[in-house]
Amino acid sequence: MIADFRRRRAGMVGLGFLVLTALVALAAPLFISANDLSAAFAPGLPRRAPSGHFLLGTDAYGRSMVDVTIWGARISLTVGVLATLLAVGIGALVGVVAGHFGGWTDTVLMRVTDWFLVLPVLVLATALASVLTPGVGTVVVAIGVTAWPTTARVVRAQTLSVESRPYIERAKALGGGHWHVMRVHILPNVMPLMLAQATLTVSAAILTEATLAFLGLSDPTKVSWGTTLQLARSVGAFSAGEWWILMPPGVAIVLVALAFTLVGRALEQVLNPRLQERM
Amino acid sequence: MPFPNPRRRAFALAAALAGAAVLSAPAAAASGPAQARGAHSQSAYSQADPTAVSSSGKTLTVGVTSTIDSLSPFLAQRALPTQIHRLMYDFLTNYDPTDDHPIGALATSWTTSADKLTWTYTIRDGMKWSDGQPVTAADAAWTYNLMMTNPDAATANGNFVANFAKVTATGNQLVITLKQPQSTMLALDVPIVPEHIWAGHVKDIGTFNNDTQFPVVGDGPFILTGYQKDQYLTLDANPNYWRGKPAFDHLVFKFYKDADSEVEALKKGEVDFVDGLTPAQYESLKGQSNIVTNDAPGKRFYALAVNPGATTTTGQPFGDGSPALQNQQFRQALMYAIDTKTLVTKTLGGYGTTGSGYIPPVFSTYHWSPDPSSAYTYDPAKANQMLDAAGFKKGSDGMRTMPDGKPLNLRLMGETNRPDDTQDATYVAEFLKAVGIATTTTLVDQGKLGDTEVAGNFDLAFDSWTANPDPDAVLSIQTCATRPSAPGKSAATDDFLCDKNFDALYAKQITEYDPATRASDVKQMEQVLYTDAYINVLYYPDVLEAYRSDVIGSWDKQPQPKGVYWGQDGYWSFWSAKPAAASAASGSSSKSSSSSTGLIVGVVVVVVVVLGGGLVLMRRRRTASAEERE
Amino acid sequence: MSITASALPDTAAVPPAPQGGAAARRGPVIPLRYVVGRLVGAAVSMLAVVFTGFFLFRVVPGDPVRSLTRGRAMTNAQLATLRHQFGIDKPLISQFGDYTSRIVRGDLGTSYQYKTSVSSLIGSHVWATVYLVGTATLISAFLGLRIGVRSAWRNGSRSDRANTGIALVLWSMPTFWLALIMIMVFSVGFGPIPGMFPTGGMSSPNVHGLFPVIWDHFRHLVLPCLTLVAVLYAQYLLTMRATLLEEVGSDYLTTARAKGLREDDVRRKHAVPNSMLPAVTLVFLNLGTAVSGSILAETIFSWPGLGSLFYEALTVPDQPLLEGLFIFFSAAVIVMNLLAELLYPILDPRVRTS
């Protein structure tokens, strides 16, 4: 399967880019100090165009856009990944339980899932984010709680197909409890699907994080791509034509979201044999 | 749906574009019913009243980002409709454009009785409502009486009539009898409405928004002729206005949700004036051709409010403000530790003035500044010394503790959607840390900040108020009576201030009819606030505006010489605005022709790109098919 | 961008065949039990939405009375009157009672800030949203499906990779960012590009005559519509491509080819019609979510639709308006879902013929 994945160029490019981004984000504290990111004691003058000293200019506080964009990756990636873990976790739990137990449990859980699918997500996330204390955790919860239904549906479908396989019957006949069957037989079978689903959800989560931050529902003291764009908008950088404040975070969001999507699609193709023949 | 010949791809694209064009037609028609319900479209009213309105003449277009909650003078709470009411209706009095002192408007003169309880106003002769009916003292009496007797009608301006005992009209005399003397009787910012129109709306005054019949009958310099919620509001010059007809025939307000697109609209000439610019926007507009920028002292102060230990009107304490803040020396030390100059240069980009008295300096009659010896000038050494003296000792880590040895950590609250807060919070935290005071900054949205403040669960919070030419309103919010009636109930302010000296002075100035004595009372009140150090004014932000000089030739600021065009107390800017000489010949048509030139160029570019792209695709497609069919 | 945070539709996200599919196989008629089941399901969802609507927006922080009177010197008596008018001086449980009895009567209440009935506010703003979202959906569905078919048919070719790539890049863009860039470039002009479109709004005042009015509306529509199309069309493209790819290997296509049919005819007469349905169903399903999904585009382009209305209501918070919009947004999705679920077994040729 890994070899399969490696043959998919787009997926590999995406993966490579993500690994690089993650490394840079992790290493950021080594070359960016707290003062570089302080609004009060920023190293440069506010909103200066790119120059030899600040390769991408400075933001509204006078911080280097290079530093801000690199640091933003930390929050944006963290939120994206954590929110996805939460969403896929809830989705997988609901999907596996619904698919395994069937009957009323299935009906009720799927009803709840359908209901969540119906709720306007941005509206729901906005409301959640404003109820809880602002911060990274809140944004994670707001995204996680609203993004799980798709995963639940997909996982349930897969669980149903796994359940119909003969060895599950055998396991049940041999006295395997629900927990045992779900953990030992079903989970490993839906795991790859969850992985594909997760990579696709990350890009959506990163976009939603930016959107919530842009609407002012994130903690503005934390540097993320979303809060950087929100700050740019609130000081009027767009109409002032200060492209160097707008492009780096926006392009970063596009690239990372795209990279996750490419990896997700490649994974899906690897996992879906029917598609595989055709590619 | 089968796709026939692949070569028709270009046609398909063209069809898609055409589809969009066709779709816009039904929508234009679809907005019809919505207009018929409430606001009529421009064309609808021009058919209805061809004499009052024509599309010819000079138009001044104003971009706004705020919203209109209601066009009824009895209901409107927001600043924008209040400003528009100034244009639609004459008030009893107005404020002078040069220095904001009260002058006559609907009333030409006034007298007071010896006991200070009766005010008699003489109403201007010969004024007419836009439907031809005379404007009378009875209209004014009816308006005030309605607000005094009907709680729904008191929604917006009830505070102005709360102290009225009786209002009557005889001939051209309007007589107002007060319960207590009240020095703000020349600052009654209440639109006077025509009784013969509004008498029919008393039943539903709580829900009637004054937007069902256009033009709206008024007596101000402009007549409201149309309103499309979230789109635009149109007014026409009142040809019979007593002070003279405005030079612009039409005044249009265009609504924007996004300040950036509004500024772009100014650059393009879609609007002729915008206010509330950020320093970045202001600087980008400065020096552009055909654009004039205006940097004027604002009417707003921006302060660091200290939780004085929240209490209700009955004195019941609530909330969990830090006990350290009960110590006056501690509060004053905070102010010595904060460098307001840095805040102005960094946060405001220099567009502002450092804080002193409670009333902003733009209102020179009432503004007070401490003399240099007692002013809180940035002096960390002095702050340290005061804190030491007050018993807040530094620990081994350099951070101070409470006199009883308990840890000291102040919660600093700000609002996420007010960009100043993020920056100021960082600075203030750093300044306080430098004198050994630990803080925890929390920035939340407006609603949540409100809830926290109402509950009294904060230590320091950023607060901002706009003052009026008459200082009463903004002073009244710091009296004991404006505290909440019960814990956690919202009141006009969240500052919870209650100082007996302040209240005594407040009571004195409200009964003081001599302007000079009253001004000195007000200054004393500011001094009390300053020494108390509960509401610490950090700075007064400037108002940044810009207009198109190819449309507006000249117009008046208020106050003069350095004043604002938008947010005036009065209608001076729009009433006095003269069209630019260059645009006098062709007016707005030159603008539209230039924009359609741009459009034609744009369409040509799009067509070229589409056709070019289509050709490339088709060629590539042929080779691709060849490859695939191998 | 999908602010709906759902994963990008792909093979896995093709609209699921209704569970009643097995029953439907018996004949072209959908069993009554299936229809009733769907209707009941929709009703239950609606009920849940009504309940959520209330509690969700009551826990949103902020006191409407405080924020509406902000910056004005109000007496405590005035504030009390307002609180009474809004009915928020009552305990939560009796507020809920008022709310449910209102909703049962079909009354969405009166907006706190606009003092107008919520249903008339929705009524006056819904057309702007339908006009924008409808046009954008039509164009993006048309483009997406068309390119999707081509891409699948030339699977792996350079044009397929280019098209899929462009769609994915556009899909990865934050809507608000793309919208602001659009204004910077096409509205104000950037470098050699002239600013040719208005910066915001749906129409200009002072435009008269049928043709100028249509032209004016069209000019205002272009940028917001393009923005939505850019972020929406990817999912149609990818869905169409994925379903068609599944179809391409089918035996009957091989048979058709063996019969000597031209490649174009195989595609046009057999493959495309069979894979059209899932994609069309997706269009239906998305139409519901797109209504609430246009909040950001509406805000940035100052489009006077439901999205802007919601954005304004949230800052107060104007609870009746928020509840009304929430119910409306959700109902739109529920109704579209219901339509899709009811139509699917009738229309799917495979379900019918097998």
mmCIF file of C-alpha atoms in Angstrom, chain C residues 58-324:
data_model
loop_
_atom_site.group_PDB
_atom_site.id
_atom_site.type_symbol
_atom_site.label_atom_id
_atom_site.label_comp_id
_atom_site.label_asym_id
_atom_site.label_seq_id
_atom_site.Cartn_x
_atom_site.Cartn_y
_atom_site.Cartn_z
ATOM 1 C CA ARG C 58 -29.859 32.034 24.459
ATOM 2 C CA VAL C 59 -26.437 30.835 25.593
ATOM 3 C CA VAL C 60 -24.672 33.144 23.153
ATOM 4 C CA PRO C 61 -23.219 35.794 25.456
ATOM 5 C CA GLY C 62 -24.278 39.388 25.236
ATOM 6 C CA ASP C 63 -27.223 41.375 26.493
ATOM 7 C CA PRO C 64 -29.245 42.736 23.559
ATOM 8 C CA VAL C 65 -30.524 45.654 25.626
ATOM 9 C CA ARG C 66 -26.991 46.637 26.554
ATOM 10 C CA SER C 67 -25.561 46.402 23.061
ATOM 11 C CA LEU C 68 -28.501 48.200 21.433
ATOM 12 C CA THR C 69 -28.260 51.137 23.810
ATOM 13 C CA ARG C 70 -24.485 51.195 23.849
ATOM 14 C CA GLY C 71 -23.019 54.677 23.951
ATOM 15 C CA ARG C 72 -26.311 56.293 24.890
ATOM 16 C CA ALA C 73 -27.113 57.648 28.326
ATOM 17 C CA MET C 74 -30.168 55.582 29.195
ATOM 18 C CA THR C 75 -32.130 55.747 32.419
ATOM 19 C CA ASN C 76 -32.651 52.498 34.305
ATOM 20 C CA ALA C 77 -36.392 52.893 33.595
ATOM 21 C CA GLN C 78 -35.777 53.004 29.836
ATOM 22 C CA LEU C 79 -33.641 49.880 30.051
ATOM 23 C CA ALA C 80 -36.337 48.092 32.043
ATOM 24 C CA THR C 81 -38.952 49.037 29.425
ATOM 25 C CA LEU C 82 -36.793 47.595 26.673
ATOM 26 C CA ARG C 83 -36.185 44.421 28.625
ATOM 27 C CA HIS C 84 -39.908 44.080 29.122
ATOM 28 C CA GLN C 85 -40.642 44.745 25.451
ATOM 29 C CA PHE C 86 -38.223 41.993 24.442
ATOM 30 C CA GLY C 87 -39.669 39.658 27.034
ATOM 31 C CA ILE C 88 -36.206 38.884 28.393
ATOM 32 C CA ASP C 89 -37.116 39.944 31.925
ATOM 33 C CA LYS C 90 -38.937 36.641 32.287
ATOM 34 C CA PRO C 91 -37.308 33.398 33.423
ATOM 35 C CA LEU C 92 -35.814 31.277 30.641
ATOM 36 C CA ILE C 93 -38.456 28.574 30.891
ATOM 37 C CA SER C 94 -41.332 30.957 30.280
ATOM 38 C CA GLN C 95 -39.370 32.591 27.457
ATOM 39 C CA PHE C 96 -39.160 29.126 25.957
ATOM 40 C CA GLY C 97 -42.920 28.761 26.393
ATOM 41 C CA ASP C 98 -43.479 32.030 24.539
ATOM 42 C CA TYR C 99 -41.093 30.895 21.830
ATOM 43 C CA THR C 100 -42.716 27.516 21.219
ATOM 44 C CA SER C 101 -46.228 28.905 21.201
ATOM 45 C CA ARG C 102 -45.089 31.519 18.713
ATOM 46 C CA ILE C 103 -43.419 28.985 16.465
ATOM 47 C CA VAL C 104 -46.457 26.717 16.557
ATOM 48 C CA ARG C 105 -48.519 29.622 15.289
ATOM 49 C CA GLY C 106 -45.920 30.139 12.549
ATOM 50 C CA ASP C 107 -44.807 33.439 14.065
ATOM 51 C CA LEU C 108 -41.031 33.939 14.091
ATOM 52 C CA GLY C 109 -41.294 36.957 16.379
ATOM 53 C CA THR C 110 -40.119 40.542 16.141
ATOM 54 C CA SER C 111 -36.501 41.563 15.677
ATOM 55 C CA TYR C 112 -35.080 43.414 18.673
ATOM 56 C CA GLN C 113 -33.094 45.876 16.644
ATOM 57 C CA TYR C 114 -35.311 46.437 13.620
ATOM 58 C CA LYS C 115 -38.664 46.333 15.436
ATOM 59 C CA THR C 116 -39.997 44.464 12.408
ATOM 60 C CA SER C 117 -41.328 40.929 12.142
ATOM 61 C CA VAL C 118 -38.592 38.395 11.485
ATOM 62 C CA SER C 119 -40.568 36.758 8.686
ATOM 63 C CA SER C 120 -40.823 40.027 6.788
ATOM 64 C CA LEU C 121 -37.097 40.646 7.253
ATOM 65 C CA ILE C 122 -36.343 37.182 5.905
ATOM 66 C CA GLY C 123 -38.872 37.763 3.144
ATOM 67 C CA SER C 124 -37.220 40.973 2.040
ATOM 68 C CA HIS C 125 -33.688 39.542 2.102
ATOM 69 C CA VAL C 126 -34.222 36.018 0.804
ATOM 70 C CA TRP C 127 -34.450 37.014 -2.858
ATOM 71 C CA ALA C 128 -31.055 38.631 -2.877
ATOM 72 C CA THR C 129 -29.561 35.429 -1.486
ATOM 73 C CA VAL C 130 -31.499 33.150 -3.844
ATOM 74 C CA TYR C 131 -30.469 35.337 -6.767
ATOM 75 C CA LEU C 132 -26.775 35.187 -5.859
ATOM 76 C CA VAL C 133 -26.603 31.600 -4.662
ATOM 77 C CA GLY C 134 -28.928 30.361 -7.396
ATOM 78 C CA THR C 135 -26.890 31.917 -10.188
ATOM 79 C CA ALA C 136 -23.639 30.758 -8.649
ATOM 80 C CA THR C 137 -24.951 27.222 -8.211
ATOM 81 C CA LEU C 138 -26.236 27.050 -11.784
ATOM 82 C CA ILE C 139 -22.959 28.233 -13.232
ATOM 83 C CA SER C 140 -20.776 26.134 -10.971
ATOM 84 C CA ALA C 141 -22.897 23.028 -11.542
ATOM 85 C CA PHE C 142 -22.789 23.592 -15.270
ATOM 86 C CA LEU C 143 -19.041 24.203 -15.312
ATOM 87 C CA GLY C 144 -18.288 21.525 -12.763
ATOM 88 C CA LEU C 145 -20.308 18.785 -14.435
ATOM 89 C CA ARG C 146 -19.102 19.684 -17.903
ATOM 90 C CA ILE C 147 -15.439 19.700 -16.946
ATOM 91 C CA GLY C 148 -15.993 16.684 -14.720
ATOM 92 C CA VAL C 149 -17.235 14.641 -17.669
ATOM 93 C CA ARG C 150 -14.325 15.681 -19.827
ATOM 94 C CA SER C 151 -11.852 14.994 -17.058
ATOM 95 C CA ALA C 152 -13.177 11.533 -16.382
ATOM 96 C CA TRP C 153 -13.260 10.659 -20.045
ATOM 97 C CA ARG C 154 -9.669 11.745 -20.442
ATOM 98 C CA ASN C 155 -8.696 10.465 -17.066
ATOM 99 C CA GLY C 156 -5.019 11.037 -16.401
ATOM 100 C CA SER C 157 -4.487 13.276 -19.387
ATOM 101 C CA ARG C 158 -2.805 16.614 -19.114
ATOM 102 C CA SER C 159 -6.110 18.492 -19.354
ATOM 103 C CA ASP C 160 -7.619 16.285 -16.634
ATOM 104 C CA ARG C 161 -4.735 16.974 -14.330
ATOM 105 C CA ALA C 162 -4.814 20.693 -15.077
ATOM 106 C CA ASN C 163 -8.575 20.956 -14.526
ATOM 107 C CA THR C 164 -8.587 18.913 -11.342
ATOM 108 C CA GLY C 165 -5.590 20.865 -10.095
ATOM 109 C CA ILE C 166 -7.148 24.260 -10.720
ATOM 110 C CA ALA C 167 -10.380 23.155 -9.066
ATOM 111 C CA LEU C 168 -8.538 21.894 -6.008
ATOM 112 C CA VAL C 169 -6.524 25.096 -5.671
ATOM 113 C CA LEU C 170 -9.652 27.242 -5.872
ATOM 114 C CA TRP C 171 -11.430 24.940 -3.444
ATOM 115 C CA SER C 172 -8.579 25.444 -0.964
ATOM 116 C CA MET C 173 -9.024 29.203 -0.870
ATOM 117 C CA PRO C 174 -10.716 30.903 2.056
ATOM 118 C CA THR C 175 -13.849 32.539 0.636
ATOM 119 C CA PHE C 176 -13.299 35.839 2.413
ATOM 120 C CA TRP C 177 -9.730 36.081 1.193
ATOM 121 C CA LEU C 178 -10.641 35.327 -2.393
ATOM 122 C CA ALA C 179 -13.468 37.858 -2.163
ATOM 123 C CA LEU C 180 -11.170 40.617 -0.915
ATOM 124 C CA ILE C 181 -8.582 39.827 -3.575
ATOM 125 C CA MET C 182 -11.339 39.946 -6.210
ATOM 126 C CA ILE C 183 -12.273 43.448 -5.044
ATOM 127 C CA MET C 184 -8.642 44.554 -5.005
ATOM 128 C CA VAL C 185 -8.010 43.291 -8.505
ATOM 129 C CA PHE C 186 -11.241 43.567 -10.478
ATOM 130 C CA SER C 187 -13.027 46.318 -8.670
ATOM 131 C CA VAL C 188 -10.299 48.834 -7.985
ATOM 132 C CA GLY C 189 -7.937 47.646 -10.634
ATOM 133 C CA PHE C 190 -4.466 46.296 -10.145
ATOM 134 C CA GLY C 191 -1.597 46.994 -12.467
ATOM 135 C CA PRO C 192 -2.884 46.838 -16.024
ATOM 136 C CA ILE C 193 -6.275 45.430 -15.016
ATOM 137 C CA PRO C 194 -8.892 48.186 -14.941
ATOM 138 C CA GLY C 195 -11.365 48.283 -12.067
ATOM 139 C CA MET C 196 -14.473 47.312 -13.958
ATOM 140 C CA PHE C 197 -16.948 46.077 -11.394
ATOM 141 C CA PRO C 198 -18.635 47.761 -8.418
ATOM 142 C CA THR C 199 -17.115 47.184 -4.995
ATOM 143 C CA GLY C 200 -20.287 46.005 -3.377
ATOM 144 C CA GLY C 201 -24.045 46.020 -3.169
ATOM 145 C CA MET C 202 -26.648 44.548 -5.481
ATOM 146 C CA SER C 203 -27.677 47.626 -7.438
ATOM 147 C CA SER C 204 -27.130 51.370 -7.632
ATOM 148 C CA PRO C 205 -29.727 53.973 -6.829
ATOM 149 C CA ASN C 206 -30.708 56.381 -9.604
ATOM 150 C CA VAL C 207 -30.698 53.823 -12.395
ATOM 151 C CA HIS C 208 -33.776 53.933 -14.582
ATOM 152 C CA GLY C 209 -35.105 51.944 -17.486
ATOM 153 C CA LEU C 210 -35.293 48.193 -17.956
ATOM 154 C CA PHE C 211 -32.038 47.632 -19.772
ATOM 155 C CA PRO C 212 -29.875 49.875 -17.547
ATOM 156 C CA VAL C 213 -31.388 48.223 -14.461
ATOM 157 C CA ILE C 214 -30.592 44.724 -15.757
ATOM 158 C CA TRP C 215 -27.108 45.822 -16.753
ATOM 159 C CA ASP C 216 -26.595 47.418 -13.349
ATOM 160 C CA HIS C 217 -27.698 44.242 -11.558
ATOM 161 C CA PHE C 218 -25.470 42.150 -13.766
ATOM 162 C CA ARG C 219 -22.417 44.304 -13.043
ATOM 163 C CA HIS C 220 -22.989 43.990 -9.326
ATOM 164 C CA LEU C 221 -23.498 40.257 -9.580
ATOM 165 C CA VAL C 222 -20.279 39.375 -11.379
ATOM 166 C CA LEU C 223 -17.712 39.473 -8.569
ATOM 167 C CA PRO C 224 -19.669 37.838 -5.727
ATOM 168 C CA CYS C 225 -20.940 35.247 -8.160
ATOM 169 C CA LEU C 226 -17.474 34.494 -9.535
ATOM 170 C CA THR C 227 -16.165 34.120 -5.986
ATOM 171 C CA LEU C 228 -18.845 31.602 -5.091
ATOM 172 C CA VAL C 229 -18.441 29.733 -8.383
ATOM 173 C CA ALA C 230 -14.691 29.483 -7.827
ATOM 174 C CA VAL C 231 -15.090 27.830 -4.453
ATOM 175 C CA LEU C 232 -18.188 25.786 -5.315
ATOM 176 C CA TYR C 233 -17.525 24.195 -8.673
ATOM 177 C CA ALA C 234 -14.740 21.901 -7.516
ATOM 178 C CA GLN C 235 -17.096 19.572 -5.698
ATOM 179 C CA TYR C 236 -19.335 19.147 -8.741
ATOM 180 C CA LEU C 237 -16.357 18.536 -10.935
ATOM 181 C CA LEU C 238 -14.862 15.937 -8.617
ATOM 182 C CA THR C 239 -18.164 14.177 -7.976
ATOM 183 C CA MET C 240 -18.995 13.989 -11.643
ATOM 184 C CA ARG C 241 -15.514 12.789 -12.440
ATOM 185 C CA ALA C 242 -15.597 10.133 -9.734
ATOM 186 C CA THR C 243 -19.031 8.747 -10.646
ATOM 187 C CA LEU C 244 -18.241 8.689 -14.304
ATOM 188 C CA LEU C 245 -14.948 6.905 -13.604
ATOM 189 C CA GLU C 246 -16.873 4.187 -11.825
ATOM 190 C CA GLU C 247 -19.205 3.989 -14.770
ATOM 191 C CA VAL C 248 -16.513 3.876 -17.434
ATOM 192 C CA GLY C 249 -15.440 0.341 -16.676
ATOM 193 C CA SER C 250 -18.987 -1.022 -16.691
ATOM 194 C CA ASP C 251 -19.768 -4.009 -18.864
ATOM 195 C CA TYR C 252 -22.558 -2.335 -20.751
ATOM 196 C CA LEU C 253 -20.180 0.295 -22.024
ATOM 197 C CA THR C 254 -17.882 -2.386 -23.298
ATOM 198 C CA THR C 255 -20.875 -3.945 -24.989
ATOM 199 C CA ALA C 256 -21.821 -0.637 -26.492
ATOM 200 C CA ARG C 257 -18.329 -0.171 -27.802
ATOM 201 C CA ALA C 258 -18.305 -3.707 -29.134
ATOM 202 C CA LYS C 259 -21.456 -2.877 -31.055
ATOM 203 C CA GLY C 260 -19.335 -0.321 -32.859
ATOM 204 C CA LEU C 261 -20.737 2.826 -31.324
ATOM 205 C CA ARG C 262 -18.528 5.858 -31.623
ATOM 206 C CA GLU C 263 -16.674 6.844 -28.474
ATOM 207 C CA ASP C 264 -18.550 10.155 -28.303
ATOM 208 C CA ASP C 265 -21.875 8.346 -28.518
ATOM 209 C CA VAL C 266 -20.894 5.864 -25.835
ATOM 210 C CA ARG C 267 -20.175 8.733 -23.568
ATOM 211 C CA ARG C 268 -23.116 10.878 -24.509
ATOM 212 C CA LYS C 269 -25.845 8.258 -24.696
ATOM 213 C CA HIS C 270 -24.780 5.799 -22.068
ATOM 214 C CA ALA C 271 -22.146 6.795 -19.571
ATOM 215 C CA VAL C 272 -23.059 10.412 -18.860
ATOM 216 C CA PRO C 273 -26.810 9.986 -18.319
ATOM 217 C CA ASN C 274 -26.152 7.167 -15.879
ATOM 218 C CA SER C 275 -23.665 9.124 -13.791
ATOM 219 C CA MET C 276 -25.571 12.372 -13.974
ATOM 220 C CA LEU C 277 -27.957 11.573 -11.163
ATOM 221 C CA PRO C 278 -25.632 11.444 -8.184
ATOM 222 C CA ALA C 279 -24.157 14.739 -9.301
ATOM 223 C CA VAL C 280 -27.534 16.354 -9.771
ATOM 224 C CA THR C 281 -28.583 15.084 -6.370
ATOM 225 C CA LEU C 282 -25.472 16.693 -4.944
ATOM 226 C CA VAL C 283 -26.503 19.965 -6.538
ATOM 227 C CA PHE C 284 -29.797 19.725 -4.675
ATOM 228 C CA LEU C 285 -28.170 18.844 -1.394
ATOM 229 C CA ASN C 286 -25.679 21.683 -1.710
ATOM 230 C CA LEU C 287 -28.281 24.246 -2.622
ATOM 231 C CA GLY C 288 -29.585 24.066 0.923
ATOM 232 C CA THR C 289 -26.210 24.517 2.585
ATOM 233 C CA ALA C 290 -25.091 27.122 0.068
ATOM 234 C CA VAL C 291 -27.766 29.491 1.386
ATOM 235 C CA SER C 292 -26.048 29.739 4.753
ATOM 236 C CA GLY C 293 -22.657 29.250 3.136
ATOM 237 C CA SER C 294 -22.791 32.598 1.409
ATOM 238 C CA ILE C 295 -22.558 34.553 4.686
ATOM 239 C CA LEU C 296 -18.956 35.590 4.099
ATOM 240 C CA ALA C 297 -19.308 36.469 0.445
ATOM 241 C CA GLU C 298 -22.418 38.495 1.230
ATOM 242 C CA THR C 299 -20.654 40.340 4.010
ATOM 243 C CA ILE C 300 -17.629 41.296 1.983
ATOM 244 C CA PHE C 301 -19.562 42.276 -1.113
ATOM 245 C CA SER C 302 -22.185 44.095 1.006
ATOM 246 C CA TRP C 303 -24.826 41.897 -0.615
ATOM 247 C CA PRO C 304 -28.183 42.619 1.017
ATOM 248 C CA GLY C 305 -29.089 38.984 1.636
ATOM 249 C CA LEU C 306 -29.726 36.642 4.532
ATOM 250 C CA GLY C 307 -26.016 36.227 5.236
ATOM 251 C CA SER C 308 -25.512 39.906 5.960
ATOM 252 C CA LEU C 309 -28.679 39.900 8.016
ATOM 253 C CA PHE C 310 -27.291 37.066 10.131
ATOM 254 C CA TYR C 311 -23.914 38.723 10.539
ATOM 255 C CA GLU C 312 -25.609 41.863 11.850
ATOM 256 C CA ALA C 313 -27.960 39.966 14.123
ATOM 257 C CA LEU C 314 -25.086 38.089 15.740
ATOM 258 C CA THR C 315 -23.369 41.193 17.075
ATOM 259 C CA VAL C 316 -26.428 42.300 19.083
ATOM 260 C CA PRO C 317 -27.420 39.361 19.646
ATOM 261 C CA ASP C 318 -30.828 39.836 18.090
ATOM 262 C CA GLN C 319 -32.216 36.529 19.323
ATOM 263 C CA PRO C 320 -35.553 36.369 17.458
ATOM 264 C CA LEU C 321 -33.787 37.174 14.193
ATOM 265 C CA LEU C 322 -31.000 34.656 14.880
ATOM 266 C CA GLU C 323 -33.534 31.956 15.752
ATOM 267 C CA GLY C 324 -35.603 32.750 12.676
#
